[in-house]
mmCIF file of C-alpha atoms and ligand atoms in Angstrom:
data_model
loop_
_atom_site.group_PDB
_atom_site.id
_atom_site.type_symbol
_atom_site.label_atom_id
_atom_site.label_comp_id
_atom_site.label_asym_id
_atom_site.label_seq_id
_atom_site.Cartn_x
_atom_site.Cartn_y
_atom_site.Cartn_z
ATOM 1 C CA MET A 671 41.361 142.855 208.219
ATOM 2 C CA PRO A 672 37.477 142.871 206.744
ATOM 3 C CA ALA A 673 35.638 139.499 206.355
ATOM 4 C CA PRO A 674 34.105 139.055 203.159
ATOM 5 C CA GLY A 675 30.770 138.864 203.072
ATOM 6 C CA PRO A 676 29.286 134.909 202.586
ATOM 7 C CA ARG A 677 28.985 133.297 199.214
ATOM 8 C CA PHE A 678 25.907 131.189 199.719
ATOM 9 C CA SER A 679 22.854 132.401 202.138
ATOM 10 C CA LEU A 680 20.077 129.711 202.923
ATOM 11 C CA ILE A 681 16.666 131.305 204.041
ATOM 12 C CA VAL A 682 14.918 129.601 206.521
ATOM 13 C CA PRO A 683 11.217 130.468 206.558
ATOM 14 C CA THR A 684 10.177 129.340 210.274
ATOM 15 C CA PHE A 685 6.635 129.114 212.620
ATOM 16 C CA ASN A 686 6.779 127.279 216.064
ATOM 17 C CA GLU A 687 9.719 125.673 214.934
ATOM 18 C CA ARG A 688 11.712 125.833 218.692
ATOM 19 C CA GLU A 689 12.557 122.060 218.305
ATOM 20 C CA ASN A 690 14.043 122.315 215.036
ATOM 21 C CA VAL A 691 16.579 125.197 214.065
ATOM 22 C CA ALA A 692 19.349 124.118 216.527
ATOM 23 C CA VAL A 693 19.546 120.518 214.708
ATOM 24 C CA LEU A 694 19.185 122.082 211.395
ATOM 25 C CA VAL A 695 22.206 124.260 211.956
ATOM 26 C CA ARG A 696 23.981 121.723 212.639
ATOM 27 C CA ARG A 697 23.320 119.863 209.926
ATOM 28 C CA LEU A 698 24.046 123.031 207.727
ATOM 29 C CA ASP A 699 27.059 123.291 209.441
ATOM 30 C CA ALA A 700 28.379 119.193 208.575
ATOM 31 C CA ALA A 701 26.397 119.010 204.974
ATOM 32 C CA LEU A 702 28.345 122.508 204.376
ATOM 33 C CA ALA A 703 31.967 122.001 205.140
ATOM 34 C CA GLY A 704 34.492 123.706 203.277
ATOM 35 C CA ILE A 705 31.532 126.299 201.599
ATOM 36 C CA SER A 706 31.169 129.713 202.319
ATOM 37 C CA TRP A 707 27.836 130.011 203.524
ATOM 38 C CA GLU A 708 25.745 131.915 206.574
ATOM 39 C CA VAL A 709 21.687 131.144 207.937
ATOM 40 C CA ILE A 710 18.804 133.106 207.526
ATOM 41 C CA PHE A 711 15.455 132.385 209.537
ATOM 42 C CA VAL A 712 12.708 134.653 208.630
ATOM 43 C CA ASP A 713 10.866 134.144 211.351
ATOM 44 C CA ASP A 714 7.118 135.827 211.739
ATOM 45 C CA ASP A 715 6.743 136.546 215.835
ATOM 46 C CA SER A 716 6.250 132.854 216.826
ATOM 47 C CA PRO A 717 4.801 132.735 220.262
ATOM 48 C CA ASP A 718 6.905 129.419 220.964
ATOM 49 C CA GLY A 719 10.347 131.673 220.800
ATOM 50 C CA THR A 720 11.904 130.614 217.901
ATOM 51 C CA ALA A 721 13.681 133.838 216.963
ATOM 52 C CA GLU A 722 14.471 134.584 220.377
ATOM 53 C CA LEU A 723 16.351 130.705 220.160
ATOM 54 C CA VAL A 724 17.928 131.801 217.188
ATOM 55 C CA ARG A 725 18.999 135.086 218.706
ATOM 56 C CA ALA A 726 20.713 133.096 220.613
ATOM 57 C CA LEU A 727 23.025 130.526 218.190
ATOM 58 C CA SER A 728 23.965 133.540 216.465
ATOM 59 C CA GLN A 729 25.427 135.135 219.302
ATOM 60 C CA ARG A 730 27.477 131.801 219.212
ATOM 61 C CA ASP A 731 27.848 131.376 216.068
ATOM 62 C CA ALA A 732 28.578 134.564 213.536
ATOM 63 C CA ARG A 733 26.619 132.330 210.095
ATOM 64 C CA VAL A 734 23.635 131.998 211.668
ATOM 65 C CA ARG A 735 21.356 134.837 211.167
ATOM 66 C CA ILE A 736 17.410 136.528 212.167
ATOM 67 C CA LEU A 737 15.029 138.198 210.612
ATOM 68 C CA HIS A 738 12.619 139.090 213.331
ATOM 69 C CA ARG A 739 8.693 140.226 211.507
ATOM 70 C CA ILE A 740 6.032 141.994 213.622
ATOM 71 C CA GLN A 741 2.341 141.613 212.412
ATOM 72 C CA ARG A 742 3.081 139.743 209.388
ATOM 73 C CA ARG A 743 2.704 136.028 207.585
ATOM 74 C CA GLY A 744 3.166 134.592 204.282
ATOM 75 C CA LEU A 745 5.998 131.535 203.628
ATOM 76 C CA SER A 746 6.758 133.177 200.693
ATOM 77 C CA SER A 747 6.910 137.005 201.559
ATOM 78 C CA ALA A 748 9.126 135.681 204.212
ATOM 79 C CA CYS A 749 11.630 134.016 202.118
ATOM 80 C CA ILE A 750 11.683 137.082 200.235
ATOM 81 C CA GLU A 751 12.524 139.358 202.358
ATOM 82 C CA GLY A 752 15.457 137.167 204.062
ATOM 83 C CA MET A 753 16.241 137.573 200.219
ATOM 84 C CA LEU A 754 16.472 140.757 200.506
ATOM 85 C CA ALA A 755 18.276 141.039 203.886
ATOM 86 C CA SER A 756 21.755 139.052 202.079
ATOM 87 C CA ALA A 757 24.081 140.269 199.651
ATOM 88 C CA ALA A 758 25.184 136.672 198.825
ATOM 89 C CA PRO A 759 25.294 135.889 195.175
ATOM 90 C CA PHE A 760 23.954 132.759 195.662
ATOM 91 C CA LEU A 761 20.786 132.434 197.216
ATOM 92 C CA GLY A 762 18.406 128.934 198.795
ATOM 93 C CA VAL A 763 15.830 128.235 200.352
ATOM 94 C CA MET A 764 14.603 125.559 202.408
ATOM 95 C CA ASP A 765 11.624 124.711 205.340
ATOM 96 C CA GLY A 766 12.694 124.794 208.427
ATOM 97 C CA ASP A 767 11.010 121.629 210.124
ATOM 98 C CA LEU A 768 14.154 118.832 208.458
ATOM 99 C CA GLN A 769 12.191 118.049 206.183
ATOM 100 C CA HIS A 770 13.832 118.815 203.380
ATOM 101 C CA ASP A 771 17.618 116.991 202.546
ATOM 102 C CA GLU A 772 20.308 119.541 202.961
ATOM 103 C CA THR A 773 23.273 116.725 201.916
ATOM 104 C CA LYS A 774 21.705 117.874 198.451
ATOM 105 C CA LEU A 775 22.731 121.453 199.257
ATOM 106 C CA PRO A 776 26.467 121.250 197.884
ATOM 107 C CA GLU A 777 25.491 119.194 194.860
ATOM 108 C CA MET A 778 22.834 121.641 194.100
ATOM 109 C CA LEU A 779 25.102 125.142 194.565
ATOM 110 C CA TYR A 780 28.019 122.996 192.531
ATOM 111 C CA ARG A 781 25.730 123.058 189.298
ATOM 112 C CA LEU A 782 24.444 126.363 190.118
ATOM 113 C CA GLU A 783 27.722 128.042 190.096
ATOM 114 C CA ARG A 784 29.228 125.790 187.722
ATOM 115 C CA GLU A 785 25.980 125.214 185.080
ATOM 116 C CA ALA A 786 25.180 128.866 184.999
ATOM 117 C CA LEU A 787 21.789 128.109 186.213
ATOM 118 C CA ASP A 788 18.940 130.380 187.095
ATOM 119 C CA LEU A 789 17.613 128.291 189.172
ATOM 120 C CA VAL A 790 18.071 124.678 191.352
ATOM 121 C CA ILE A 791 15.423 122.568 192.370
ATOM 122 C CA GLY A 792 15.150 120.140 195.163
ATOM 123 C CA SER A 793 12.351 117.794 193.684
ATOM 124 C CA ARG A 794 10.090 114.999 194.724
ATOM 125 C CA TYR A 795 8.735 114.569 191.271
ATOM 126 C CA ALA A 796 12.286 113.510 189.041
ATOM 127 C CA PRO A 797 13.366 110.303 188.715
ATOM 128 C CA GLY A 798 15.155 109.413 191.934
ATOM 129 C CA GLY A 799 12.927 111.508 194.513
ATOM 130 C CA SER A 800 10.061 110.519 196.342
ATOM 131 C CA LEU A 801 6.925 112.012 198.324
ATOM 132 C CA GLY A 802 7.866 110.097 201.164
ATOM 133 C CA ASP A 803 5.109 108.588 203.349
ATOM 134 C CA TRP A 804 2.149 110.950 202.043
ATOM 135 C CA PRO A 805 -1.088 109.993 203.451
ATOM 136 C CA ALA A 806 -2.910 109.631 200.118
ATOM 137 C CA SER A 807 -5.266 112.878 200.639
ATOM 138 C CA ARG A 808 -2.226 115.312 200.427
ATOM 139 C CA LYS A 809 -0.972 113.754 197.493
ATOM 140 C CA PHE A 810 -4.051 114.017 195.260
ATOM 141 C CA MET A 811 -3.720 117.764 196.484
ATOM 142 C CA SER A 812 -0.026 117.908 195.506
ATOM 143 C CA ARG A 813 -0.264 116.753 192.018
ATOM 144 C CA ALA A 814 -3.348 118.701 191.276
ATOM 145 C CA ALA A 815 -1.636 121.580 192.335
ATOM 146 C CA THR A 816 1.479 120.696 190.432
ATOM 147 C CA ARG A 817 -1.422 120.719 187.728
ATOM 148 C CA LEU A 818 -3.094 123.377 187.989
ATOM 149 C CA SER A 819 0.518 125.316 187.864
ATOM 150 C CA ARG A 820 0.713 125.233 184.659
ATOM 151 C CA TRP A 821 -1.251 127.398 184.071
ATOM 152 C CA VAL A 822 0.939 130.151 184.727
ATOM 153 C CA LEU A 823 4.625 128.745 184.451
ATOM 154 C CA ARG A 824 6.186 128.477 181.207
ATOM 155 C CA ALA A 825 8.824 125.968 181.910
ATOM 156 C CA ASP A 826 8.597 121.866 181.783
ATOM 157 C CA LEU A 827 9.323 121.736 185.484
ATOM 158 C CA ARG A 828 8.270 118.938 187.189
ATOM 159 C CA ASP A 829 8.038 119.682 191.211
ATOM 160 C CA PRO A 830 6.820 123.947 190.791
ATOM 161 C CA MET A 831 5.415 123.393 194.672
ATOM 162 C CA SER A 832 8.901 122.380 196.246
ATOM 163 C CA GLY A 833 9.822 125.084 198.941
ATOM 164 C CA PHE A 834 13.544 123.543 198.395
ATOM 165 C CA PHE A 835 15.237 125.824 195.521
ATOM 166 C CA LEU A 836 18.421 127.103 195.359
ATOM 167 C CA VAL A 837 18.389 130.776 193.333
ATOM 168 C CA ARG A 838 21.143 132.437 191.266
ATOM 169 C CA ARG A 839 20.994 135.927 192.938
ATOM 170 C CA ASP A 840 21.385 138.249 189.256
ATOM 171 C CA TYR A 841 18.188 136.024 188.111
ATOM 172 C CA PHE A 842 15.962 136.992 191.646
ATOM 173 C CA GLN A 843 16.994 140.965 191.485
ATOM 174 C CA ALA A 844 14.966 140.419 187.977
ATOM 175 C CA VAL A 845 12.147 139.208 188.916
ATOM 176 C CA VAL A 846 12.214 140.710 192.458
ATOM 177 C CA HIS A 847 9.470 143.728 191.506
ATOM 178 C CA ARG A 848 7.136 141.474 189.504
ATOM 179 C CA LEU A 849 6.698 138.955 192.256
ATOM 180 C CA SER A 850 3.578 138.905 194.182
ATOM 181 C CA GLY A 851 4.664 137.587 197.295
ATOM 182 C CA ILE A 852 1.096 135.575 198.506
ATOM 183 C CA GLY A 853 1.008 132.646 200.262
ATOM 184 C CA PHE A 854 2.805 129.430 200.151
ATOM 185 C CA LYS A 855 4.226 128.849 196.466
ATOM 186 C CA LEU A 856 7.605 131.223 195.943
ATOM 187 C CA LEU A 857 8.807 129.035 193.621
ATOM 188 C CA VAL A 858 5.556 129.470 190.937
ATOM 189 C CA ASP A 859 6.227 132.884 191.697
ATOM 190 C CA LEU A 860 9.129 132.920 190.726
ATOM 191 C CA PHE A 861 9.086 131.073 187.427
ATOM 192 C CA ALA A 862 5.783 133.242 186.265
ATOM 193 C CA SER A 863 7.666 136.192 187.348
ATOM 194 C CA ALA A 864 9.935 135.532 184.320
ATOM 195 C CA THR A 865 10.781 138.415 182.038
ATOM 196 C CA ARG A 866 13.163 135.298 179.652
ATOM 197 C CA PRO A 867 12.876 131.795 180.233
ATOM 198 C CA PRO A 868 14.481 130.245 183.302
ATOM 199 C CA ARG A 869 17.448 127.767 182.795
ATOM 200 C CA PHE A 870 17.220 125.432 185.822
ATOM 201 C CA ALA A 871 17.819 121.473 187.221
ATOM 202 C CA GLU A 872 16.029 119.918 189.067
ATOM 203 C CA VAL A 873 17.626 117.670 191.793
ATOM 204 C CA PRO A 874 15.749 114.393 193.024
ATOM 205 C CA TYR A 875 15.290 113.932 196.865
ATOM 206 C CA THR A 876 13.319 112.620 198.842
ATOM 207 C CA PHE A 877 10.720 115.084 201.832
ATOM 208 C CA ARG A 878 11.771 113.619 205.125
ATOM 209 C CA PRO A 879 8.241 112.920 208.146
ATOM 210 C CA ARG A 880 8.036 116.080 210.078
ATOM 211 C CA ARG A 881 9.948 114.531 213.425
ATOM 212 C CA ALA A 882 8.881 118.508 215.451
ATOM 213 C CA GLY A 883 6.163 120.702 215.805
ATOM 214 C CA ALA A 884 3.021 120.820 213.126
ATOM 215 C CA SER A 885 2.564 121.842 209.308
ATOM 216 C CA LYS A 886 0.814 125.396 209.015
ATOM 217 C CA LEU A 887 -0.301 123.625 205.657
ATOM 218 C CA ASP A 888 -4.340 123.961 205.600
ATOM 219 C CA GLY A 889 -7.389 124.678 203.909
ATOM 220 C CA LEU A 890 -6.412 128.218 203.478
ATOM 221 C CA VAL A 891 -2.969 127.422 201.537
ATOM 222 C CA ALA A 892 -4.467 125.897 199.296
ATOM 223 C CA TRP A 893 -6.669 129.440 198.667
ATOM 224 C CA GLU A 894 -3.368 131.432 198.712
ATOM 225 C CA TYR A 895 -2.499 129.636 196.072
ATOM 226 C CA LEU A 896 -5.253 129.626 194.037
ATOM 227 C CA MET A 897 -4.990 134.142 194.612
ATOM 228 C CA LEU A 898 -1.586 133.537 193.383
ATOM 229 C CA LEU A 899 -2.484 132.209 190.326
ATOM 230 C CA LEU A 900 -5.301 134.981 189.741
ATOM 231 C CA ASP A 901 -2.086 137.372 190.132
ATOM 232 C CA LYS A 902 0.186 136.040 188.272
ATOM 233 C CA ARG A 903 -3.102 135.207 185.414
ATOM 234 C CA PHE A 904 -4.671 138.970 186.080
ATOM 235 C CA GLY A 905 -2.708 140.939 188.316
ATOM 236 C CA ARG A 906 -1.936 143.092 185.480
ATOM 237 C CA TYR A 907 -5.182 144.228 184.853
ATOM 238 C CA VAL A 908 -6.681 144.115 188.244
ATOM 239 C CA PRO A 909 -5.533 143.708 191.917
ATOM 240 C CA VAL A 910 -6.342 140.078 192.718
ATOM 241 C CA ARG A 911 -7.880 140.762 195.907
ATOM 242 C CA PHE A 912 -11.079 142.438 193.897
ATOM 243 C CA ILE A 913 -12.027 139.512 192.794
ATOM 244 C CA PRO A 914 -12.070 137.563 195.523
ATOM 245 C CA PHE A 915 -14.190 140.779 197.191
ATOM 246 C CA ALA A 916 -16.373 141.204 194.684
ATOM 247 C CA LEU A 917 -17.423 136.821 194.617
ATOM 248 C CA ILE A 918 -17.555 137.612 198.430
ATOM 249 C CA GLY A 919 -20.089 140.633 197.359
ATOM 250 C CA GLY A 920 -22.048 138.125 195.776
ATOM 251 C CA LEU A 921 -22.746 135.235 198.118
ATOM 252 C CA GLY A 922 -23.589 138.853 200.189
ATOM 253 C CA VAL A 923 -26.590 139.453 198.134
ATOM 254 C CA GLY A 924 -27.462 135.765 198.882
ATOM 255 C CA VAL A 925 -26.816 136.451 202.897
ATOM 256 C CA HIS A 926 -28.749 139.580 202.246
ATOM 257 C CA LEU A 927 -32.465 138.206 200.533
ATOM 258 C CA SER A 928 -31.970 135.173 203.085
ATOM 259 C CA VAL A 929 -32.210 137.620 206.168
ATOM 260 C CA LEU A 930 -34.416 139.486 204.463
ATOM 261 C CA TRP A 931 -37.539 136.293 203.782
ATOM 262 C CA LEU A 932 -36.434 135.076 207.169
ATOM 263 C CA LEU A 933 -37.649 138.043 209.044
ATOM 264 C CA PHE A 934 -40.074 139.783 206.391
ATOM 265 C CA GLN A 935 -41.737 136.760 205.661
ATOM 266 C CA TRP A 936 -41.486 134.464 208.485
ATOM 267 C CA ALA A 937 -41.015 136.272 211.443
ATOM 268 C CA GLY A 938 -43.755 138.738 210.358
ATOM 269 C CA GLN A 939 -41.087 142.129 210.822
ATOM 270 C CA PRO A 940 -42.402 145.120 209.260
ATOM 271 C CA PHE A 941 -40.117 145.348 206.093
ATOM 272 C CA VAL A 942 -37.965 148.719 207.227
ATOM 273 C CA ARG A 943 -37.011 146.492 209.753
ATOM 274 C CA ALA A 944 -36.789 143.649 207.925
ATOM 275 C CA GLN A 945 -34.521 145.116 204.986
ATOM 276 C CA THR A 946 -32.209 146.839 208.043
ATOM 277 C CA GLY A 947 -31.554 143.593 209.327
ATOM 278 C CA ALA A 948 -31.263 141.765 206.111
ATOM 279 C CA THR A 949 -28.026 144.549 205.252
ATOM 280 C CA LEU A 950 -26.913 144.801 208.476
ATOM 281 C CA ALA A 951 -26.669 141.030 208.524
ATOM 282 C CA ALA A 952 -24.934 141.195 204.700
ATOM 283 C CA MET A 953 -22.112 143.935 205.265
ATOM 284 C CA THR A 954 -21.099 141.702 208.187
ATOM 285 C CA ALA A 955 -20.740 138.485 206.316
ATOM 286 C CA ASN A 956 -18.929 139.786 203.492
ATOM 287 C CA PHE A 957 -17.303 141.424 206.511
ATOM 288 C CA LEU A 958 -16.308 138.644 207.879
ATOM 289 C CA LEU A 959 -15.637 136.463 204.991
ATOM 290 C CA ASN A 960 -13.494 139.319 203.558
ATOM 291 C CA ASN A 961 -11.191 139.260 206.753
ATOM 292 C CA LEU A 962 -11.123 135.354 206.659
ATOM 293 C CA PHE A 963 -10.354 135.267 203.259
ATOM 294 C CA THR A 964 -9.511 138.476 200.860
ATOM 295 C CA TYR A 965 -7.232 139.343 203.660
ATOM 296 C CA ARG A 966 -5.751 136.764 205.230
ATOM 297 C CA ASP A 967 -2.245 137.900 205.941
ATOM 298 C CA LEU A 968 -3.580 141.398 207.037
ATOM 299 C CA ARG A 969 -6.487 139.208 209.518
ATOM 300 C CA LEU A 970 -8.097 141.293 212.217
ATOM 301 C CA ARG A 971 -8.523 139.929 215.547
ATOM 302 C CA GLY A 972 -9.991 141.038 218.833
ATOM 303 C CA TRP A 973 -10.745 144.599 219.367
ATOM 304 C CA ALA A 974 -9.192 145.647 215.754
ATOM 305 C CA LEU A 975 -11.676 143.479 214.384
ATOM 306 C CA LEU A 976 -14.656 145.586 215.882
ATOM 307 C CA ARG A 977 -13.152 148.836 214.637
ATOM 308 C CA GLY A 978 -12.829 147.212 211.011
ATOM 309 C CA TRP A 979 -16.550 146.055 210.830
ATOM 310 C CA PHE A 980 -17.657 149.510 211.674
ATOM 311 C CA SER A 981 -14.928 151.435 209.403
ATOM 312 C CA PHE A 982 -16.499 148.054 206.677
ATOM 313 C CA SER A 983 -19.662 149.382 207.176
ATOM 314 C CA LEU A 984 -19.954 153.007 207.069
ATOM 315 C CA ALA A 985 -17.433 152.606 203.859
ATOM 316 C CA CYS A 986 -20.508 150.081 202.180
ATOM 317 C CA SER A 987 -22.890 152.136 203.604
ATOM 318 C CA VAL A 988 -21.398 155.233 201.259
ATOM 319 C CA GLY A 989 -20.661 153.020 198.521
ATOM 320 C CA ALA A 990 -24.483 151.875 198.479
ATOM 321 C CA VAL A 991 -25.439 155.582 198.462
ATOM 322 C CA ALA A 992 -23.014 156.195 195.316
ATOM 323 C CA ASN A 993 -24.656 152.513 194.069
ATOM 324 C CA VAL A 994 -28.645 153.401 194.134
ATOM 325 C CA GLY A 995 -27.235 157.286 192.848
ATOM 326 C CA ILE A 996 -25.202 156.422 189.422
ATOM 327 C CA ALA A 997 -28.111 153.708 188.894
ATOM 328 C CA THR A 998 -30.795 156.574 189.216
ATOM 329 C CA TYR A 999 -29.242 158.914 187.433
ATOM 330 C CA LEU A 1000 -28.173 156.692 184.872
ATOM 331 C CA PHE A 1001 -32.050 155.137 184.531
ATOM 332 C CA GLU A 1002 -33.363 158.825 184.620
ATOM 333 C CA SER A 1003 -31.669 160.070 181.499
ATOM 334 C CA ARG A 1004 -33.270 157.005 179.877
ATOM 335 C CA PHE A 1005 -29.618 157.159 177.192
ATOM 336 C CA LEU A 1006 -29.685 152.966 178.209
ATOM 337 C CA GLY A 1007 -32.798 152.469 176.114
ATOM 338 C CA ASP A 1008 -34.908 148.823 176.713
ATOM 339 C CA TRP A 1009 -32.573 147.799 179.154
ATOM 340 C CA GLY A 1010 -31.765 150.740 181.001
ATOM 341 C CA TRP A 1011 -33.037 149.454 184.307
ATOM 342 C CA MET A 1012 -30.544 146.557 184.664
ATOM 343 C CA LEU A 1013 -27.804 148.296 183.016
ATOM 344 C CA SER A 1014 -27.937 151.067 185.071
ATOM 345 C CA ALA A 1015 -27.866 148.666 188.733
ATOM 346 C CA THR A 1016 -24.775 146.851 186.958
ATOM 347 C CA ALA A 1017 -23.385 150.335 186.521
ATOM 348 C CA GLY A 1018 -24.463 151.793 190.502
ATOM 349 C CA ILE A 1019 -23.404 148.456 191.546
ATOM 350 C CA LEU A 1020 -20.054 147.892 189.676
ATOM 351 C CA VAL A 1021 -19.540 152.126 190.985
ATOM 352 C CA GLY A 1022 -20.574 150.231 194.689
ATOM 353 C CA ALA A 1023 -18.372 147.677 194.655
ATOM 354 C CA VAL A 1024 -15.290 149.243 193.299
ATOM 355 C CA TRP A 1025 -15.583 152.163 195.781
ATOM 356 C CA ASN A 1026 -16.113 149.465 198.582
ATOM 357 C CA TYR A 1027 -12.684 148.046 198.048
ATOM 358 C CA ALA A 1028 -11.111 150.657 197.345
ATOM 359 C CA VAL A 1029 -12.085 152.788 201.120
ATOM 360 C CA THR A 1030 -11.874 149.381 202.476
ATOM 361 C CA SER A 1031 -8.436 148.462 201.106
ATOM 362 C CA VAL A 1032 -7.254 151.866 202.272
ATOM 363 C CA TYR A 1033 -9.320 152.122 205.905
ATOM 364 C CA THR A 1034 -10.563 148.500 207.000
ATOM 365 C CA TRP A 1035 -7.405 145.964 206.550
ATOM 366 C CA LYS A 1036 -4.278 148.603 206.630
ATOM 367 C CA ARG A 1037 -0.909 147.845 205.820
ATOM 368 C CA PRO A 1038 1.674 146.785 208.105
ATOM 369 C CA LYS A 1039 4.006 149.793 206.949
ATOM 370 C CA ASP A 1040 0.918 152.201 207.288
ATOM 371 C CA ARG A 1041 0.185 151.493 210.720
ATOM 372 C CA CYS A 1042 3.432 152.484 212.222
HETATM 373 N N1 LIG B 312 8.066 133.371 208.528
HETATM 374 C C1 LIG B 312 7.400 131.823 208.096
HETATM 375 N N2 LIG B 312 6.085 132.742 208.029
HETATM 376 N N3 LIG B 312 7.115 130.968 207.937
HETATM 377 C C2 LIG B 312 6.191 130.169 207.936
HETATM 378 C C3 LIG B 312 5.262 130.410 207.588
HETATM 379 C C4 LIG B 312 4.448 131.976 207.726
HETATM 380 O O1 LIG B 312 3.980 132.188 207.931
HETATM 381 N N4 LIG B 312 3.947 129.498 207.251
HETATM 382 C C5 LIG B 312 4.935 127.834 207.541
HETATM 383 N N5 LIG B 312 6.351 128.439 207.709
HETATM 384 C C6 LIG B 312 7.550 127.650 207.814
HETATM 385 C C7 LIG B 312 7.329 126.236 208.782
HETATM 386 O O2 LIG B 312 7.684 127.105 209.541
HETATM 387 C C8 LIG B 312 8.588 125.387 208.166
HETATM 388 O O3 LIG B 312 9.976 125.707 208.190
HETATM 389 C C9 LIG B 312 8.044 125.427 206.649
HETATM 390 O O4 LIG B 312 7.831 126.903 206.255
HETATM 391 C C10 LIG B 312 7.320 124.707 205.292
HETATM 392 O O5 LIG B 312 6.209 124.542 206.657
HETATM 393 P P1 LIG B 312 5.188 123.698 207.017
HETATM 394 O O6 LIG B 312 4.033 123.771 207.176
HETATM 395 O O7 LIG B 312 6.174 122.692 207.510
HETATM 396 O O8 LIG B 312 5.219 123.530 205.218
HETATM 397 P P2 LIG B 312 4.927 121.875 204.836
HETATM 398 O O9 LIG B 312 5.801 120.881 204.773
HETATM 399 O O10 LIG B 312 3.321 121.224 204.671
HETATM 400 O O11 LIG B 312 5.245 121.839 203.187
HETATM 401 C C11 LIG B 312 6.586 122.143 202.884
HETATM 402 O O12 LIG B 312 6.970 121.636 201.821
HETATM 403 C C12 LIG B 312 6.399 121.348 200.774
HETATM 404 C C13 LIG B 312 7.486 120.715 199.527
HETATM 405 O O13 LIG B 312 8.648 120.781 199.626
HETATM 406 C C14 LIG B 312 6.254 123.760 201.844
HETATM 407 O O14 LIG B 312 7.662 124.402 201.913
HETATM 408 C C15 LIG B 312 5.756 123.881 200.828
HETATM 409 O O15 LIG B 312 6.540 124.967 200.294
HETATM 410 C C16 LIG B 312 6.822 122.637 200.022
HETATM 411 O O16 LIG B 312 6.922 122.405 198.601
HETATM 412 MN MN1 LIG B 313 7.292 120.899 206.371
#
């Protein structure tokens, strides 16, 4: 006799949570008694062997599943792929480090099912909920990020930063193609990608301190959050990575002029040599900064870094030729009147930037699927 699939799938993203997963499964077993459930751990190839441990747990307990991703990072994308690997009509997301209160799950699931809601959110800011004892700096960050989210959310949600929530399958499938999948904040993405105002409720809970392992939240998570907001706001018009790419390109001009000054004015090098050095320095700085920020999720390391630098420099050299060629053509055609020199230069820079972006996004930072 075939056994039916579970009604509730809990997706747990993990990166180096070896100390926590077995405890979590035990707590879920207790909290979800009487409910047909499964848990899908989505592990990004944690060096501490979290995936291996989950496989061992899964061999003993069929409710435990693993999605092991290689050469990938990202909390949101992990959760999205976990949901896509499940067939359950009700989905949930919870951290793997025991900071979310699993005893709230039955109440949350009950409300999702019975009140015909799209989402039920575990909320630290709803009356009765709490941040626990967070340092003042992180409290401030969380509140600032919450305020910023109003820019893209069209809902009055108290805790949009929550990583602890349930979502109905229909709602998820309706928005999944519109999700950005950037960074840590899937809930913001789920709300901002809505085609109609979502029906939701918030259930208060207290955020627990981390027991084992370390938080992955760092400055770059804040950056990714900004990218998510930009993508939700402008993603329809420009690829979101073009924005940091262009900003970093602007910084590159500063690097170029500083190095040029250093070599030409200060070290007394011939102009050609100084200009060549400055170009190389600016390209290298741009490459490294883009690798660090724009393409954080596809970051190149080791030999790939060297190969990436080479292809980036090659692409940008061609971009520079296109830039100068187009600017010169426009300038010499004299269509553009008094400000012709400036407009020509701007057009050249724009074409060069778009070229550099397009080529390096394909050849320098390859998406994982292109690597196979
Ligand atoms: N698969 C995968 N890939 N999992 C990840 C990654 C990743 O790149 N980065 C972090 N995780 C996992 C962690 O192992 C943990 O289970 C969970 O995602 C949350 O990461 P933490 O590093 O513990 O984040 P936090 O405690 O600072 O913040 C969390 O709690 C907030 C409050 O609810 C996050 O879930 C936030 O989204 C949430 O708002
Ligand atoms: Mn945590």
